[in-house]
């Protein structure tokens, strides 16, 4: 049982490049999330999904896209990378049936845009 | 805008003492509240959640919720150096599975 797996752990991009951050969970959780965390700050929600085929925007969706074709996978696509997207990205999953939406986080992906 | 506010710290507490971390929220529709611990360079991990007014205890940790005052706190008894971390408070509304996080309080336990 691996939990939530994110790849890559580190990546440097040039301005204007695109990339996909991968996220997979093996806990059969219906909810999945992408957060970003800037230095000294809390977590800002980018996108989330309540199940396969359903996605919705969070607080800071501009410059990102997501898809949820399976329960297990929730990739985050960055198009035309900008320095403002330099951050640590966390994927998380949760199971609403637990009574409160307790999230399990992946280890994070540190992205630098130069 | 729905907000969760925390004092960023740093909060320094002697080893063995009680650490008290506080959080206020602006959305009266918030129903569930979470405390996550985040070590430097690591991902957040859940410590506790609470959704009823009053206290909830789990080992050395006690979460307190006062919905009338829109106030959540986390008490850590017998603080240990391993408790040194950033503590994130989060809230969610009933039926809304998005969590809103505060900016976190950095706690340092002094041996």
PDB file of N, CA and C in Angstrom, chain B residues 59-107:
ATOM      1  N   UNK B  59      -4.099  11.063  22.983  1.00  0.00           N
ATOM      2  CA  UNK B  59      -2.751  11.014  23.532  1.00  0.00           C
ATOM      3  C   UNK B  59      -2.338  12.340  24.134  1.00  0.00           C
ATOM      4  N   UNK B  60      -1.225  12.900  23.672  1.00  0.00           N
ATOM      5  CA  UNK B  60      -0.752  14.183  24.211  1.00  0.00           C
ATOM      6  C   UNK B  60      -1.441  15.373  23.562  1.00  0.00           C
ATOM      7  N   UNK B  61      -2.272  15.135  22.580  1.00  0.00           N
ATOM      8  CA  UNK B  61      -2.911  16.205  21.817  1.00  0.00           C
ATOM      9  C   UNK B  61      -4.371  16.374  22.227  1.00  0.00           C
ATOM     10  N   UNK B  62      -4.783  17.647  22.347  1.00  0.00           N
ATOM     11  CA  UNK B  62      -6.185  17.972  22.597  1.00  0.00           C
ATOM     12  C   UNK B  62      -6.599  19.080  21.631  1.00  0.00           C
ATOM     13  N   UNK B  63      -7.651  18.821  20.868  1.00  0.00           N
ATOM     14  CA  UNK B  63      -8.226  19.852  20.013  1.00  0.00           C
ATOM     15  C   UNK B  63      -9.432  20.446  20.719  1.00  0.00           C
ATOM     16  N   UNK B  64      -9.586  21.759  20.599  1.00  0.00           N
ATOM     17  CA  UNK B  64     -10.703  22.444  21.223  1.00  0.00           C
ATOM     18  C   UNK B  64     -11.425  23.262  20.161  1.00  0.00           C
ATOM     19  N   UNK B  65     -12.752  23.206  20.183  1.00  0.00           N
ATOM     20  CA  UNK B  65     -13.549  23.937  19.206  1.00  0.00           C
ATOM     21  C   UNK B  65     -14.604  24.763  19.921  1.00  0.00           C
ATOM     22  N   UNK B  66     -14.692  26.041  19.560  1.00  0.00           N
ATOM     23  CA  UNK B  66     -15.721  26.940  20.082  1.00  0.00           C
ATOM     24  C   UNK B  66     -16.362  27.617  18.874  1.00  0.00           C
ATOM     25  N   UNK B  67     -17.482  27.084  18.420  1.00  0.00           N
ATOM     26  CA  UNK B  67     -18.121  27.610  17.217  1.00  0.00           C
ATOM     27  C   UNK B  67     -18.694  29.004  17.428  1.00  0.00           C
ATOM     28  N   UNK B  68     -19.142  29.317  18.633  1.00  0.00           N
ATOM     29  CA  UNK B  68     -19.689  30.652  18.899  1.00  0.00           C
ATOM     30  C   UNK B  68     -18.619  31.719  18.709  1.00  0.00           C
ATOM     31  N   UNK B  69     -17.390  31.412  19.127  1.00  0.00           N
ATOM     32  CA  UNK B  69     -16.275  32.352  18.989  1.00  0.00           C
ATOM     33  C   UNK B  69     -15.479  32.122  17.710  1.00  0.00           C
ATOM     34  N   UNK B  70     -15.842  31.091  16.954  1.00  0.00           N
ATOM     35  CA  UNK B  70     -15.152  30.752  15.704  1.00  0.00           C
ATOM     36  C   UNK B  70     -13.662  30.561  15.954  1.00  0.00           C
ATOM     37  N   UNK B  71     -13.395  29.669  16.876  1.00  0.00           N
ATOM     38  CA  UNK B  71     -12.039  29.514  17.414  1.00  0.00           C
ATOM     39  C   UNK B  71     -11.736  28.032  17.566  1.00  0.00           C
ATOM     40  N   UNK B  72     -10.547  27.659  17.095  1.00  0.00           N
ATOM     41  CA  UNK B  72     -10.075  26.272  17.228  1.00  0.00           C
ATOM     42  C   UNK B  72      -8.681  26.326  17.830  1.00  0.00           C
ATOM     43  N   UNK B  73      -8.384  25.397  18.696  1.00  0.00           N
ATOM     44  CA  UNK B  73      -7.039  25.372  19.247  1.00  0.00           C
ATOM     45  C   UNK B  73      -6.530  23.941  19.322  1.00  0.00           C
ATOM     46  N   UNK B  74      -5.214  23.830  19.424  1.00  0.00           N
ATOM     47  CA  UNK B  74      -4.556  22.541  19.604  1.00  0.00           C
ATOM     48  C   UNK B  74      -3.596  22.678  20.772  1.00  0.00           C
ATOM     49  N   UNK B  75      -3.761  21.818  21.756  1.00  0.00           N
ATOM     50  CA  UNK B  75      -2.857  21.787  22.900  1.00  0.00           C
ATOM     51  C   UNK B  75      -1.978  20.555  22.790  1.00  0.00           C
ATOM     52  N   UNK B  76      -0.692  20.737  23.023  1.00  0.00           N
ATOM     53  CA  UNK B  76       0.248  19.621  23.032  1.00  0.00           C
ATOM     54  C   UNK B  76       0.847  19.562  24.431  1.00  0.00           C
ATOM     55  N   UNK B  77       0.533  18.513  25.159  1.00  0.00           N
ATOM     56  CA  UNK B  77       1.060  18.356  26.514  1.00  0.00           C
ATOM     57  C   UNK B  77       2.418  17.671  26.483  1.00  0.00           C
ATOM     58  N   UNK B  78       3.216  17.923  27.514  1.00  0.00           N
ATOM     59  CA  UNK B  78       4.533  17.293  27.636  1.00  0.00           C
ATOM     60  C   UNK B  78       5.293  17.418  26.309  1.00  0.00           C
ATOM     61  N   UNK B  79       5.456  18.640  25.854  1.00  0.00           N
ATOM     62  CA  UNK B  79       6.065  18.897  24.540  1.00  0.00           C
ATOM     63  C   UNK B  79       7.450  18.267  24.429  1.00  0.00           C
ATOM     64  N   UNK B  80       7.709  17.695  23.255  1.00  0.00           N
ATOM     65  CA  UNK B  80       8.984  17.039  22.966  1.00  0.00           C
ATOM     66  C   UNK B  80       9.672  17.753  21.806  1.00  0.00           C
ATOM     67  N   UNK B  81      10.987  17.679  21.734  1.00  0.00           N
ATOM     68  CA  UNK B  81      11.681  18.294  20.584  1.00  0.00           C
ATOM     69  C   UNK B  81      11.143  17.804  19.242  1.00  0.00           C
ATOM     70  N   UNK B  82      10.648  16.557  19.204  1.00  0.00           N
ATOM     71  CA  UNK B  82      10.099  16.018  17.950  1.00  0.00           C
ATOM     72  C   UNK B  82       8.777  16.683  17.560  1.00  0.00           C
ATOM     73  N   UNK B  83       8.213  17.474  18.458  1.00  0.00           N
ATOM     74  CA  UNK B  83       6.995  18.222  18.123  1.00  0.00           C
ATOM     75  C   UNK B  83       7.311  19.512  17.359  1.00  0.00           C
ATOM     76  N   UNK B  84       8.582  19.849  17.251  1.00  0.00           N
ATOM     77  CA  UNK B  84       8.978  21.056  16.512  1.00  0.00           C
ATOM     78  C   UNK B  84       8.621  20.886  15.046  1.00  0.00           C
ATOM     79  N   UNK B  85       7.738  21.735  14.554  1.00  0.00           N
ATOM     80  CA  UNK B  85       7.210  21.621  13.188  1.00  0.00           C
ATOM     81  C   UNK B  85       6.300  22.823  12.946  1.00  0.00           C
ATOM     82  N   UNK B  86       5.761  22.896  11.739  1.00  0.00           N
ATOM     83  CA  UNK B  86       4.718  23.872  11.443  1.00  0.00           C
ATOM     84  C   UNK B  86       3.369  23.177  11.543  1.00  0.00           C
ATOM     85  N   UNK B  87       2.441  23.821  12.225  1.00  0.00           N
ATOM     86  CA  UNK B  87       1.109  23.234  12.428  1.00  0.00           C
ATOM     87  C   UNK B  87       0.090  24.032  11.609  1.00  0.00           C
ATOM     88  N   UNK B  88      -0.584  23.314  10.735  1.00  0.00           N
ATOM     89  CA  UNK B  88      -1.562  23.917   9.828  1.00  0.00           C
ATOM     90  C   UNK B  88      -2.967  23.626  10.324  1.00  0.00           C
ATOM     91  N   UNK B  89      -3.770  24.661  10.417  1.00  0.00           N
ATOM     92  CA  UNK B  89      -5.184  24.544  10.749  1.00  0.00           C
ATOM     93  C   UNK B  89      -5.978  24.590   9.445  1.00  0.00           C
ATOM     94  N   UNK B  90      -7.026  23.789   9.336  1.00  0.00           N
ATOM     95  CA  UNK B  90      -7.849  23.786   8.122  1.00  0.00           C
ATOM     96  C   UNK B  90      -9.312  23.614   8.494  1.00  0.00           C
ATOM     97  N   UNK B  91     -10.186  24.102   7.640  1.00  0.00           N
ATOM     98  CA  UNK B  91     -11.622  23.967   7.875  1.00  0.00           C
ATOM     99  C   UNK B  91     -12.309  23.519   6.597  1.00  0.00           C
ATOM    100  N   UNK B  92     -13.482  22.916   6.754  1.00  0.00           N
ATOM    101  CA  UNK B  92     -14.313  22.581   5.602  1.00  0.00           C
ATOM    102  C   UNK B  92     -15.777  22.720   5.990  1.00  0.00           C
ATOM    103  N   UNK B  93     -16.599  22.964   4.982  1.00  0.00           N
ATOM    104  CA  UNK B  93     -18.041  23.066   5.208  1.00  0.00           C
ATOM    105  C   UNK B  93     -18.693  21.715   5.008  1.00  0.00           C
ATOM    106  N   UNK B  94     -19.831  21.506   5.648  1.00  0.00           N
ATOM    107  CA  UNK B  94     -20.557  20.256   5.466  1.00  0.00           C
ATOM    108  C   UNK B  94     -20.975  20.119   4.018  1.00  0.00           C
ATOM    109  N   UNK B  95     -20.671  18.982   3.422  1.00  0.00           N
ATOM    110  CA  UNK B  95     -21.025  18.740   2.037  1.00  0.00           C
ATOM    111  C   UNK B  95     -20.079  19.380   1.049  1.00  0.00           C
ATOM    112  N   UNK B  96     -19.120  20.142   1.535  1.00  0.00           N
ATOM    113  CA  UNK B  96     -18.121  20.760   0.666  1.00  0.00           C
ATOM    114  C   UNK B  96     -16.781  20.152   1.026  1.00  0.00           C
ATOM    115  N   UNK B  97     -16.227  19.383   0.131  1.00  0.00           N
ATOM    116  CA  UNK B  97     -15.043  18.630   0.503  1.00  0.00           C
ATOM    117  C   UNK B  97     -13.746  19.380   0.291  1.00  0.00           C
ATOM    118  N   UNK B  98     -13.833  20.686   0.038  1.00  0.00           N
ATOM    119  CA  UNK B  98     -12.608  21.469  -0.071  1.00  0.00           C
ATOM    120  C   UNK B  98     -12.178  21.931   1.307  1.00  0.00           C
ATOM    121  N   UNK B  99     -10.898  21.753   1.595  1.00  0.00           N
ATOM    122  CA  UNK B  99     -10.331  22.238   2.848  1.00  0.00           C
ATOM    123  C   UNK B  99      -9.660  23.579   2.607  1.00  0.00           C
ATOM    124  N   UNK B 100      -9.921  24.526   3.507  1.00  0.00           N
ATOM    125  CA  UNK B 100      -9.240  25.820   3.479  1.00  0.00           C
ATOM    126  C   UNK B 100      -8.195  25.820   4.578  1.00  0.00           C
ATOM    127  N   UNK B 101      -6.947  26.080   4.202  1.00  0.00           N
ATOM    128  CA  UNK B 101      -5.841  26.017   5.151  1.00  0.00           C
ATOM    129  C   UNK B 101      -5.423  27.409   5.609  1.00  0.00           C
ATOM    130  N   UNK B 102      -4.996  27.498   6.861  1.00  0.00           N
ATOM    131  CA  UNK B 102      -4.303  28.674   7.340  1.00  0.00           C
ATOM    132  C   UNK B 102      -2.847  28.620   6.904  1.00  0.00           C
ATOM    133  N   UNK B 103      -2.096  29.679   7.226  1.00  0.00           N
ATOM    134  CA  UNK B 103      -0.697  29.746   6.799  1.00  0.00           C
ATOM    135  C   UNK B 103       0.240  28.963   7.706  1.00  0.00           C
ATOM    136  N   UNK B 104      -0.282  28.494   8.855  1.00  0.00           N
ATOM    137  CA  UNK B 104       0.527  27.657   9.722  1.00  0.00           C
ATOM    138  C   UNK B 104       1.244  28.433  10.814  1.00  0.00           C
ATOM    139  N   UNK B 105       1.482  27.745  11.928  1.00  0.00           N
ATOM    140  CA  UNK B 105       2.258  28.289  13.048  1.00  0.00           C
ATOM    141  C   UNK B 105       3.497  27.426  13.232  1.00  0.00           C
ATOM    142  N   UNK B 106       4.648  28.072  13.216  1.00  0.00           N
ATOM    143  CA  UNK B 106       5.900  27.326  13.408  1.00  0.00           C
ATOM    144  C   UNK B 106       6.178  27.193  14.903  1.00  0.00           C
ATOM    145  N   UNK B 107       6.272  25.963  15.363  1.00  0.00           N
ATOM    146  CA  UNK B 107       6.494  25.651  16.773  1.00  0.00           C
ATOM    147  C   UNK B 107       7.900  25.102  16.964  1.00  0.00           C
TER     148      UNK B 107
END
